[in-house]
């Protein structure tokens, strides 16, 4: 069974925590160590960002990380080589998160094949049109037992959400707002109402909430309304500030999530 499906089938009452970081930032060769450290420290699954020159859905923190990674020399090919080298040392699910352009340039079927061979369990492609997902990406992903994770936001219609729920398998990424990524201090009444509404829809797929989680208040709100939380910008900031020392970054992140 795919590692993503296994995780969500077996986590019980535990609230899951996923972290995002951009491969190749702050150092080109730090990807493997960051991943192994996160697993050792109890992170449930990891989103590994593929740096891209025009990350439209991302805020300044992740945009800056992508720019730095590209300047460091990170490429899709190199990232897959780095992941392949540690595939037998990592047991938690790895999800590649990246934009469509580099994947198309690499070749969709080749990318899915090489990602699966590198130990990847799923893909998040924020700018992937759903029609292209159904006609082109999903068949390739299914061939290699990869899960394509789709995003929904407060602006996504109920009809669209149910369509996504019917045609995906893994989990649904609930974006907390229609804004770009970035840490927030709290989730306002509108976001809380959105969370409650999605809960009432009783979707087939489990959900994870991301975008804006950076402290105890936002973490607990996400955990109360989904299977768990995804943290990106906050961890990317800390990882950069510590020069790529994932243990130190995690120490600071866990302290922030307690306060």
PDB file of C-alpha atoms in Angstrom:
ATOM      1  CA  UNK A   1       0.000   0.000   0.000  1.00  0.00           C
ATOM      2  CA  UNK A   2       1.151   3.542  -0.682  1.00  0.00           C
ATOM      3  CA  UNK A   3       2.797   5.064   2.414  1.00  0.00           C
ATOM      4  CA  UNK A   4       0.360   8.003   2.449  1.00  0.00           C
ATOM      5  CA  UNK A   5      -2.657   5.705   2.563  1.00  0.00           C
ATOM      6  CA  UNK A   6      -1.007   3.558   5.221  1.00  0.00           C
ATOM      7  CA  UNK A   7      -0.273   6.584   7.398  1.00  0.00           C
ATOM      8  CA  UNK A   8      -3.819   7.910   7.301  1.00  0.00           C
ATOM      9  CA  UNK A   9      -5.277   4.435   7.828  1.00  0.00           C
ATOM     10  CA  UNK A  10      -3.187   3.761  10.927  1.00  0.00           C
ATOM     11  CA  UNK A  11      -2.618   7.065  12.761  1.00  0.00           C
ATOM     12  CA  UNK A  12      -5.711   6.592  14.937  1.00  0.00           C
ATOM     13  CA  UNK A  13      -6.455   9.603  17.139  1.00  0.00           C
ATOM     14  CA  UNK A  14      -2.983  11.090  16.715  1.00  0.00           C
ATOM     15  CA  UNK A  15      -2.953  14.465  14.994  1.00  0.00           C
ATOM     16  CA  UNK A  16      -0.434  14.452  12.174  1.00  0.00           C
ATOM     17  CA  UNK A  17       2.237  17.056  11.551  1.00  0.00           C
ATOM     18  CA  UNK A  18       3.830  17.611   8.169  1.00  0.00           C
ATOM     19  CA  UNK A  19       6.603  20.067   7.360  1.00  0.00           C
ATOM     20  CA  UNK A  20       7.615  21.659   4.078  1.00  0.00           C
ATOM     21  CA  UNK A  21      11.096  22.765   3.116  1.00  0.00           C
ATOM     22  CA  UNK A  22      12.648  23.797  -0.171  1.00  0.00           C
ATOM     23  CA  UNK A  23      15.245  21.371  -1.484  1.00  0.00           C
ATOM     24  CA  UNK A  24      18.612  23.039  -1.964  1.00  0.00           C
ATOM     25  CA  UNK A  25      18.041  25.793   0.591  1.00  0.00           C
ATOM     26  CA  UNK A  26      19.920  26.911   2.552  1.00  0.00           C
ATOM     27  CA  UNK A  27      22.545  24.435   1.271  1.00  0.00           C
ATOM     28  CA  UNK A  28      22.630  22.376  -1.901  1.00  0.00           C
ATOM     29  CA  UNK A  29      23.632  19.144  -0.192  1.00  0.00           C
ATOM     30  CA  UNK A  30      21.478  19.424   2.943  1.00  0.00           C
ATOM     31  CA  UNK A  31      18.302  17.760   1.656  1.00  0.00           C
ATOM     32  CA  UNK A  32      19.055  14.255   2.927  1.00  0.00           C
ATOM     33  CA  UNK A  33      20.081  15.377   6.400  1.00  0.00           C
ATOM     34  CA  UNK A  34      17.017  17.604   6.809  1.00  0.00           C
ATOM     35  CA  UNK A  35      14.716  14.730   5.867  1.00  0.00           C
ATOM     36  CA  UNK A  36      16.401  12.196   8.152  1.00  0.00           C
ATOM     37  CA  UNK A  37      16.406  14.657  11.037  1.00  0.00           C
ATOM     38  CA  UNK A  38      12.706  15.411  10.627  1.00  0.00           C
ATOM     39  CA  UNK A  39      11.847  11.724  10.662  1.00  0.00           C
ATOM     40  CA  UNK A  40      13.978  11.160  13.759  1.00  0.00           C
ATOM     41  CA  UNK A  41      12.222  14.062  15.505  1.00  0.00           C
ATOM     42  CA  UNK A  42       8.750  12.646  14.895  1.00  0.00           C
ATOM     43  CA  UNK A  43       7.461  14.471  11.824  1.00  0.00           C
ATOM     44  CA  UNK A  44       4.818  12.273  10.199  1.00  0.00           C
ATOM     45  CA  UNK A  45       5.427  13.116   6.557  1.00  0.00           C
ATOM     46  CA  UNK A  46       7.469  15.641   4.620  1.00  0.00           C
ATOM     47  CA  UNK A  47       6.775  17.927   1.686  1.00  0.00           C
ATOM     48  CA  UNK A  48       9.959  18.528  -0.279  1.00  0.00           C
ATOM     49  CA  UNK A  49       9.725  21.646  -2.412  1.00  0.00           C
ATOM     50  CA  UNK A  50      11.056  21.692  -5.959  1.00  0.00           C
ATOM     51  CA  UNK A  51      12.425  25.208  -6.453  1.00  0.00           C
ATOM     52  CA  UNK A  52      10.935  27.182  -9.336  1.00  0.00           C
ATOM     53  CA  UNK A  53      11.648  30.658 -10.620  1.00  0.00           C
ATOM     54  CA  UNK A  54       8.011  31.813 -10.554  1.00  0.00           C
ATOM     55  CA  UNK A  55       6.241  30.271  -7.504  1.00  0.00           C
ATOM     56  CA  UNK A  56       2.940  32.159  -7.782  1.00  0.00           C
ATOM     57  CA  UNK A  57       1.175  30.569  -4.798  1.00  0.00           C
ATOM     58  CA  UNK A  58       4.030  31.193  -2.400  1.00  0.00           C
ATOM     59  CA  UNK A  59       4.778  34.118  -0.154  1.00  0.00           C
ATOM     60  CA  UNK A  60       8.111  35.911   0.166  1.00  0.00           C
ATOM     61  CA  UNK A  61       9.712  33.361   2.513  1.00  0.00           C
ATOM     62  CA  UNK A  62       9.304  30.407   0.156  1.00  0.00           C
ATOM     63  CA  UNK A  63       9.952  32.543  -2.933  1.00  0.00           C
ATOM     64  CA  UNK A  64      13.281  33.603  -1.422  1.00  0.00           C
ATOM     65  CA  UNK A  65      14.108  30.001  -0.517  1.00  0.00           C
ATOM     66  CA  UNK A  66      13.394  28.870  -4.083  1.00  0.00           C
ATOM     67  CA  UNK A  67      15.592  31.608  -5.511  1.00  0.00           C
ATOM     68  CA  UNK A  68      18.421  30.652  -3.172  1.00  0.00           C
ATOM     69  CA  UNK A  69      18.057  26.965  -4.011  1.00  0.00           C
ATOM     70  CA  UNK A  70      18.221  27.655  -7.739  1.00  0.00           C
ATOM     71  CA  UNK A  71      21.313  29.813  -7.260  1.00  0.00           C
ATOM     72  CA  UNK A  72      22.845  26.965  -5.258  1.00  0.00           C
ATOM     73  CA  UNK A  73      22.354  24.708  -8.268  1.00  0.00           C
ATOM     74  CA  UNK A  74      19.327  22.601  -7.281  1.00  0.00           C
ATOM     75  CA  UNK A  75      17.553  20.903 -10.185  1.00  0.00           C
ATOM     76  CA  UNK A  76      14.830  18.285 -10.500  1.00  0.00           C
ATOM     77  CA  UNK A  77      17.401  15.720 -11.580  1.00  0.00           C
ATOM     78  CA  UNK A  78      19.715  16.435  -8.657  1.00  0.00           C
ATOM     79  CA  UNK A  79      16.855  16.358  -6.149  1.00  0.00           C
ATOM     80  CA  UNK A  80      15.703  12.958  -7.370  1.00  0.00           C
ATOM     81  CA  UNK A  81      19.280  11.697  -7.118  1.00  0.00           C
ATOM     82  CA  UNK A  82      19.507  12.944  -3.533  1.00  0.00           C
ATOM     83  CA  UNK A  83      16.228  11.264  -2.600  1.00  0.00           C
ATOM     84  CA  UNK A  84      17.167   8.013  -4.303  1.00  0.00           C
ATOM     85  CA  UNK A  85      20.359   7.869  -2.251  1.00  0.00           C
ATOM     86  CA  UNK A  86      18.398   7.785   1.026  1.00  0.00           C
ATOM     87  CA  UNK A  87      15.257   5.906   0.006  1.00  0.00           C
ATOM     88  CA  UNK A  88      16.172   2.869   2.100  1.00  0.00           C
ATOM     89  CA  UNK A  89      16.859   5.040   5.170  1.00  0.00           C
ATOM     90  CA  UNK A  90      13.506   6.870   5.229  1.00  0.00           C
ATOM     91  CA  UNK A  91      10.243   5.181   6.195  1.00  0.00           C
ATOM     92  CA  UNK A  92       7.810   8.116   6.392  1.00  0.00           C
ATOM     93  CA  UNK A  93       6.011   9.387   3.273  1.00  0.00           C
ATOM     94  CA  UNK A  94       7.794  11.952   1.117  1.00  0.00           C
ATOM     95  CA  UNK A  95       5.729  14.247  -1.074  1.00  0.00           C
ATOM     96  CA  UNK A  96       7.254  16.398  -3.781  1.00  0.00           C
ATOM     97  CA  UNK A  97       5.638  19.829  -4.055  1.00  0.00           C
ATOM     98  CA  UNK A  98       6.362  21.780  -7.187  1.00  0.00           C
ATOM     99  CA  UNK A  99       4.931  23.691 -10.092  1.00  0.00           C
ATOM    100  CA  UNK A 100       3.907  22.141 -13.386  1.00  0.00           C
ATOM    101  CA  UNK A 101       6.495  23.763 -15.668  1.00  0.00           C
ATOM    102  CA  UNK A 102       9.602  21.878 -14.409  1.00  0.00           C
ATOM    103  CA  UNK A 103       7.645  18.617 -14.374  1.00  0.00           C
ATOM    104  CA  UNK A 104       6.487  19.084 -17.967  1.00  0.00           C
ATOM    105  CA  UNK A 105      10.026  19.921 -18.983  1.00  0.00           C
ATOM    106  CA  UNK A 106      11.280  16.724 -17.313  1.00  0.00           C
ATOM    107  CA  UNK A 107       8.433  14.668 -18.828  1.00  0.00           C
ATOM    108  CA  UNK A 108       5.377  13.630 -16.832  1.00  0.00           C
ATOM    109  CA  UNK A 109       5.709   9.867 -17.148  1.00  0.00           C
ATOM    110  CA  UNK A 110       9.480   9.983 -16.645  1.00  0.00           C
ATOM    111  CA  UNK A 111       9.061  12.258 -13.639  1.00  0.00           C
ATOM    112  CA  UNK A 112       6.490   9.974 -12.004  1.00  0.00           C
ATOM    113  CA  UNK A 113       8.653   6.914 -12.671  1.00  0.00           C
ATOM    114  CA  UNK A 114      11.831   8.499 -11.336  1.00  0.00           C
ATOM    115  CA  UNK A 115      10.048   9.992  -8.320  1.00  0.00           C
ATOM    116  CA  UNK A 116       8.605   6.606  -7.373  1.00  0.00           C
ATOM    117  CA  UNK A 117      12.031   4.989  -7.806  1.00  0.00           C
ATOM    118  CA  UNK A 118      13.442   7.656  -5.467  1.00  0.00           C
ATOM    119  CA  UNK A 119      10.992   6.686  -2.720  1.00  0.00           C
ATOM    120  CA  UNK A 120       8.435   9.441  -3.256  1.00  0.00           C
ATOM    121  CA  UNK A 121       4.834   8.630  -2.291  1.00  0.00           C
ATOM    122  CA  UNK A 122       2.950  11.623  -3.652  1.00  0.00           C
ATOM    123  CA  UNK A 123       2.977  14.887  -5.561  1.00  0.00           C
ATOM    124  CA  UNK A 124       1.452  18.306  -4.962  1.00  0.00           C
ATOM    125  CA  UNK A 125       1.317  20.469  -8.087  1.00  0.00           C
ATOM    126  CA  UNK A 126      -0.488  23.707  -7.111  1.00  0.00           C
ATOM    127  CA  UNK A 127      -0.984  24.999 -10.663  1.00  0.00           C
ATOM    128  CA  UNK A 128      -2.104  21.689 -12.194  1.00  0.00           C
ATOM    129  CA  UNK A 129      -5.467  22.133 -13.993  1.00  0.00           C
ATOM    130  CA  UNK A 130      -7.869  19.422 -12.895  1.00  0.00           C
ATOM    131  CA  UNK A 131      -8.675  18.384 -16.474  1.00  0.00           C
ATOM    132  CA  UNK A 132      -4.970  17.836 -17.131  1.00  0.00           C
ATOM    133  CA  UNK A 133      -4.734  15.904 -13.874  1.00  0.00           C
ATOM    134  CA  UNK A 134      -7.468  13.520 -14.985  1.00  0.00           C
ATOM    135  CA  UNK A 135      -6.318  13.086 -18.582  1.00  0.00           C
ATOM    136  CA  UNK A 136      -2.526  13.083 -18.273  1.00  0.00           C
ATOM    137  CA  UNK A 137      -1.032  13.231 -14.783  1.00  0.00           C
ATOM    138  CA  UNK A 138      -3.266  10.789 -12.915  1.00  0.00           C
ATOM    139  CA  UNK A 139      -2.733   7.892 -15.367  1.00  0.00           C
ATOM    140  CA  UNK A 140       1.041   8.331 -15.083  1.00  0.00           C
ATOM    141  CA  UNK A 141       0.916   8.661 -11.299  1.00  0.00           C
ATOM    142  CA  UNK A 142      -1.304   5.589 -10.985  1.00  0.00           C
ATOM    143  CA  UNK A 143       1.191   3.545 -13.015  1.00  0.00           C
ATOM    144  CA  UNK A 144       3.826   4.202 -10.374  1.00  0.00           C
ATOM    145  CA  UNK A 145       1.575   4.163  -7.270  1.00  0.00           C
ATOM    146  CA  UNK A 146       1.928   7.890  -6.605  1.00  0.00           C
ATOM    147  CA  UNK A 147      -0.811   9.946  -4.975  1.00  0.00           C
ATOM    148  CA  UNK A 148      -1.630  13.354  -6.429  1.00  0.00           C
ATOM    149  CA  UNK A 149      -2.713  15.665  -3.616  1.00  0.00           C
ATOM    150  CA  UNK A 150      -5.120  18.411  -4.633  1.00  0.00           C
ATOM    151  CA  UNK A 151      -5.653  21.730  -2.869  1.00  0.00           C
ATOM    152  CA  UNK A 152      -8.933  23.356  -1.889  1.00  0.00           C
ATOM    153  CA  UNK A 153      -9.480  26.854  -0.477  1.00  0.00           C
ATOM    154  CA  UNK A 154     -12.376  28.913   0.899  1.00  0.00           C
ATOM    155  CA  UNK A 155     -13.085  29.935  -2.703  1.00  0.00           C
ATOM    156  CA  UNK A 156     -13.469  26.366  -3.959  1.00  0.00           C
ATOM    157  CA  UNK A 157     -17.110  25.497  -4.632  1.00  0.00           C
ATOM    158  CA  UNK A 158     -18.752  22.565  -2.879  1.00  0.00           C
ATOM    159  CA  UNK A 159     -19.298  20.927  -6.256  1.00  0.00           C
ATOM    160  CA  UNK A 160     -15.606  21.181  -7.063  1.00  0.00           C
ATOM    161  CA  UNK A 161     -14.602  19.899  -3.624  1.00  0.00           C
ATOM    162  CA  UNK A 162     -16.786  16.815  -4.018  1.00  0.00           C
ATOM    163  CA  UNK A 163     -15.402  16.239  -7.509  1.00  0.00           C
ATOM    164  CA  UNK A 164     -11.855  16.395  -6.135  1.00  0.00           C
ATOM    165  CA  UNK A 165     -12.827  14.070  -3.292  1.00  0.00           C
ATOM    166  CA  UNK A 166     -14.264  11.554  -5.760  1.00  0.00           C
ATOM    167  CA  UNK A 167     -11.234  11.539  -8.046  1.00  0.00           C
ATOM    168  CA  UNK A 168      -8.267  11.588  -5.657  1.00  0.00           C
ATOM    169  CA  UNK A 169      -6.879   9.200  -3.090  1.00  0.00           C
ATOM    170  CA  UNK A 170      -4.542  10.117  -0.230  1.00  0.00           C
ATOM    171  CA  UNK A 171      -5.630  13.310   1.459  1.00  0.00           C
ATOM    172  CA  UNK A 172      -6.963  16.749   0.578  1.00  0.00           C
ATOM    173  CA  UNK A 173      -4.789  19.783   1.289  1.00  0.00           C
ATOM    174  CA  UNK A 174      -7.026  22.453   2.815  1.00  0.00           C
ATOM    175  CA  UNK A 175      -5.490  25.864   2.226  1.00  0.00           C
ATOM    176  CA  UNK A 176      -6.536  28.015   5.171  1.00  0.00           C
ATOM    177  CA  UNK A 177      -7.140  31.071   2.989  1.00  0.00           C
ATOM    178  CA  UNK A 178      -7.061  32.123  -0.633  1.00  0.00           C
ATOM    179  CA  UNK A 179      -3.917  34.159   0.034  1.00  0.00           C
ATOM    180  CA  UNK A 180      -0.309  33.169  -0.598  1.00  0.00           C
ATOM    181  CA  UNK A 181       1.704  31.136   1.887  1.00  0.00           C
ATOM    182  CA  UNK A 182       3.013  32.786   5.039  1.00  0.00           C
ATOM    183  CA  UNK A 183       2.795  32.581   8.816  1.00  0.00           C
ATOM    184  CA  UNK A 184      -0.286  33.955  10.594  1.00  0.00           C
ATOM    185  CA  UNK A 185      -0.932  34.648  14.267  1.00  0.00           C
ATOM    186  CA  UNK A 186      -4.513  33.332  14.299  1.00  0.00           C
ATOM    187  CA  UNK A 187      -7.340  32.092  12.116  1.00  0.00           C
ATOM    188  CA  UNK A 188     -10.247  34.550  11.995  1.00  0.00           C
ATOM    189  CA  UNK A 189     -13.974  33.758  12.163  1.00  0.00           C
ATOM    190  CA  UNK A 190     -14.253  33.364   8.389  1.00  0.00           C
ATOM    191  CA  UNK A 191     -11.521  30.720   8.317  1.00  0.00           C
ATOM    192  CA  UNK A 192     -13.059  28.909  11.288  1.00  0.00           C
ATOM    193  CA  UNK A 193     -16.419  28.871   9.484  1.00  0.00           C
ATOM    194  CA  UNK A 194     -14.719  27.447   6.388  1.00  0.00           C
ATOM    195  CA  UNK A 195     -13.129  24.680   8.474  1.00  0.00           C
ATOM    196  CA  UNK A 196     -16.491  23.796  10.028  1.00  0.00           C
ATOM    197  CA  UNK A 197     -18.211  23.777   6.646  1.00  0.00           C
ATOM    198  CA  UNK A 198     -15.709  21.323   5.174  1.00  0.00           C
ATOM    199  CA  UNK A 199     -16.106  19.080   8.231  1.00  0.00           C
ATOM    200  CA  UNK A 200     -19.864  19.033   7.689  1.00  0.00           C
ATOM    201  CA  UNK A 201     -19.389  17.849   4.102  1.00  0.00           C
ATOM    202  CA  UNK A 202     -18.134  14.478   5.430  1.00  0.00           C
ATOM    203  CA  UNK A 203     -15.656  13.948   2.627  1.00  0.00           C
ATOM    204  CA  UNK A 204     -14.219  10.534   1.857  1.00  0.00           C
ATOM    205  CA  UNK A 205     -10.584  11.674   1.973  1.00  0.00           C
ATOM    206  CA  UNK A 206      -8.877  12.868   5.153  1.00  0.00           C
ATOM    207  CA  UNK A 207      -7.803  16.526   5.202  1.00  0.00           C
ATOM    208  CA  UNK A 208      -4.689  18.392   6.271  1.00  0.00           C
ATOM    209  CA  UNK A 209      -4.749  22.154   6.868  1.00  0.00           C
ATOM    210  CA  UNK A 210      -1.859  24.335   5.736  1.00  0.00           C
ATOM    211  CA  UNK A 211      -0.853  27.947   4.997  1.00  0.00           C
ATOM    212  CA  UNK A 212      -0.347  30.231   7.980  1.00  0.00           C
ATOM    213  CA  UNK A 213       0.333  27.779  10.829  1.00  0.00           C
ATOM    214  CA  UNK A 214       3.080  29.105  13.066  1.00  0.00           C
ATOM    215  CA  UNK A 215       2.015  28.991  16.734  1.00  0.00           C
ATOM    216  CA  UNK A 216      -0.087  27.087  19.279  1.00  0.00           C
ATOM    217  CA  UNK A 217      -3.339  28.843  18.346  1.00  0.00           C
ATOM    218  CA  UNK A 218      -3.168  28.147  14.611  1.00  0.00           C
ATOM    219  CA  UNK A 219      -1.837  24.608  15.163  1.00  0.00           C
ATOM    220  CA  UNK A 220      -4.621  23.650  17.555  1.00  0.00           C
ATOM    221  CA  UNK A 221      -7.247  25.148  15.259  1.00  0.00           C
ATOM    222  CA  UNK A 222      -5.947  23.087  12.342  1.00  0.00           C
ATOM    223  CA  UNK A 223      -5.736  19.933  14.431  1.00  0.00           C
ATOM    224  CA  UNK A 224      -9.290  20.400  15.700  1.00  0.00           C
ATOM    225  CA  UNK A 225     -10.667  20.605  12.168  1.00  0.00           C
ATOM    226  CA  UNK A 226      -8.597  18.093  10.201  1.00  0.00           C
ATOM    227  CA  UNK A 227      -6.312  15.086  10.484  1.00  0.00           C
ATOM    228  CA  UNK A 228      -3.451  17.437  11.172  1.00  0.00           C
ATOM    229  CA  UNK A 229      -1.431  20.444  10.077  1.00  0.00           C
ATOM    230  CA  UNK A 230       1.148  21.341   7.453  1.00  0.00           C
ATOM    231  CA  UNK A 231       3.765  23.963   8.279  1.00  0.00           C
ATOM    232  CA  UNK A 232       5.882  25.588   5.612  1.00  0.00           C
ATOM    233  CA  UNK A 233       7.005  29.213   5.879  1.00  0.00           C
ATOM    234  CA  UNK A 234       7.723  29.110   9.609  1.00  0.00           C
ATOM    235  CA  UNK A 235      10.007  26.088   9.295  1.00  0.00           C
ATOM    236  CA  UNK A 236      11.698  27.431   6.153  1.00  0.00           C
ATOM    237  CA  UNK A 237      12.499  30.651   8.026  1.00  0.00           C
ATOM    238  CA  UNK A 238      13.958  28.785  10.990  1.00  0.00           C
ATOM    239  CA  UNK A 239      15.953  26.426   8.787  1.00  0.00           C
ATOM    240  CA  UNK A 240      17.511  29.394   7.017  1.00  0.00           C
ATOM    241  CA  UNK A 241      18.236  31.192  10.286  1.00  0.00           C
ATOM    242  CA  UNK A 242      20.052  28.142  11.653  1.00  0.00           C
ATOM    243  CA  UNK A 243      22.111  27.689   8.493  1.00  0.00           C
ATOM    244  CA  UNK A 244      20.429  24.398   7.662  1.00  0.00           C
ATOM    245  CA  UNK A 245      20.685  22.859  11.148  1.00  0.00           C
ATOM    246  CA  UNK A 246      17.399  20.959  11.145  1.00  0.00           C
ATOM    247  CA  UNK A 247      17.662  19.927  14.813  1.00  0.00           C
ATOM    248  CA  UNK A 248      18.039  23.550  15.916  1.00  0.00           C
ATOM    249  CA  UNK A 249      15.239  24.663  13.585  1.00  0.00           C
ATOM    250  CA  UNK A 250      12.929  21.981  14.956  1.00  0.00           C
ATOM    251  CA  UNK A 251      13.763  22.941  18.535  1.00  0.00           C
ATOM    252  CA  UNK A 252      12.678  26.495  17.795  1.00  0.00           C
ATOM    253  CA  UNK A 253       9.605  25.391  15.842  1.00  0.00           C
ATOM    254  CA  UNK A 254       8.360  23.113  18.629  1.00  0.00           C
ATOM    255  CA  UNK A 255       8.894  25.913  21.147  1.00  0.00           C
ATOM    256  CA  UNK A 256       6.845  28.299  18.972  1.00  0.00           C
ATOM    257  CA  UNK A 257       4.054  25.716  18.640  1.00  0.00           C
ATOM    258  CA  UNK A 258       3.816  25.493  22.422  1.00  0.00           C
ATOM    259  CA  UNK A 259       3.309  29.236  22.861  1.00  0.00           C
TER     260      UNK A 259
END
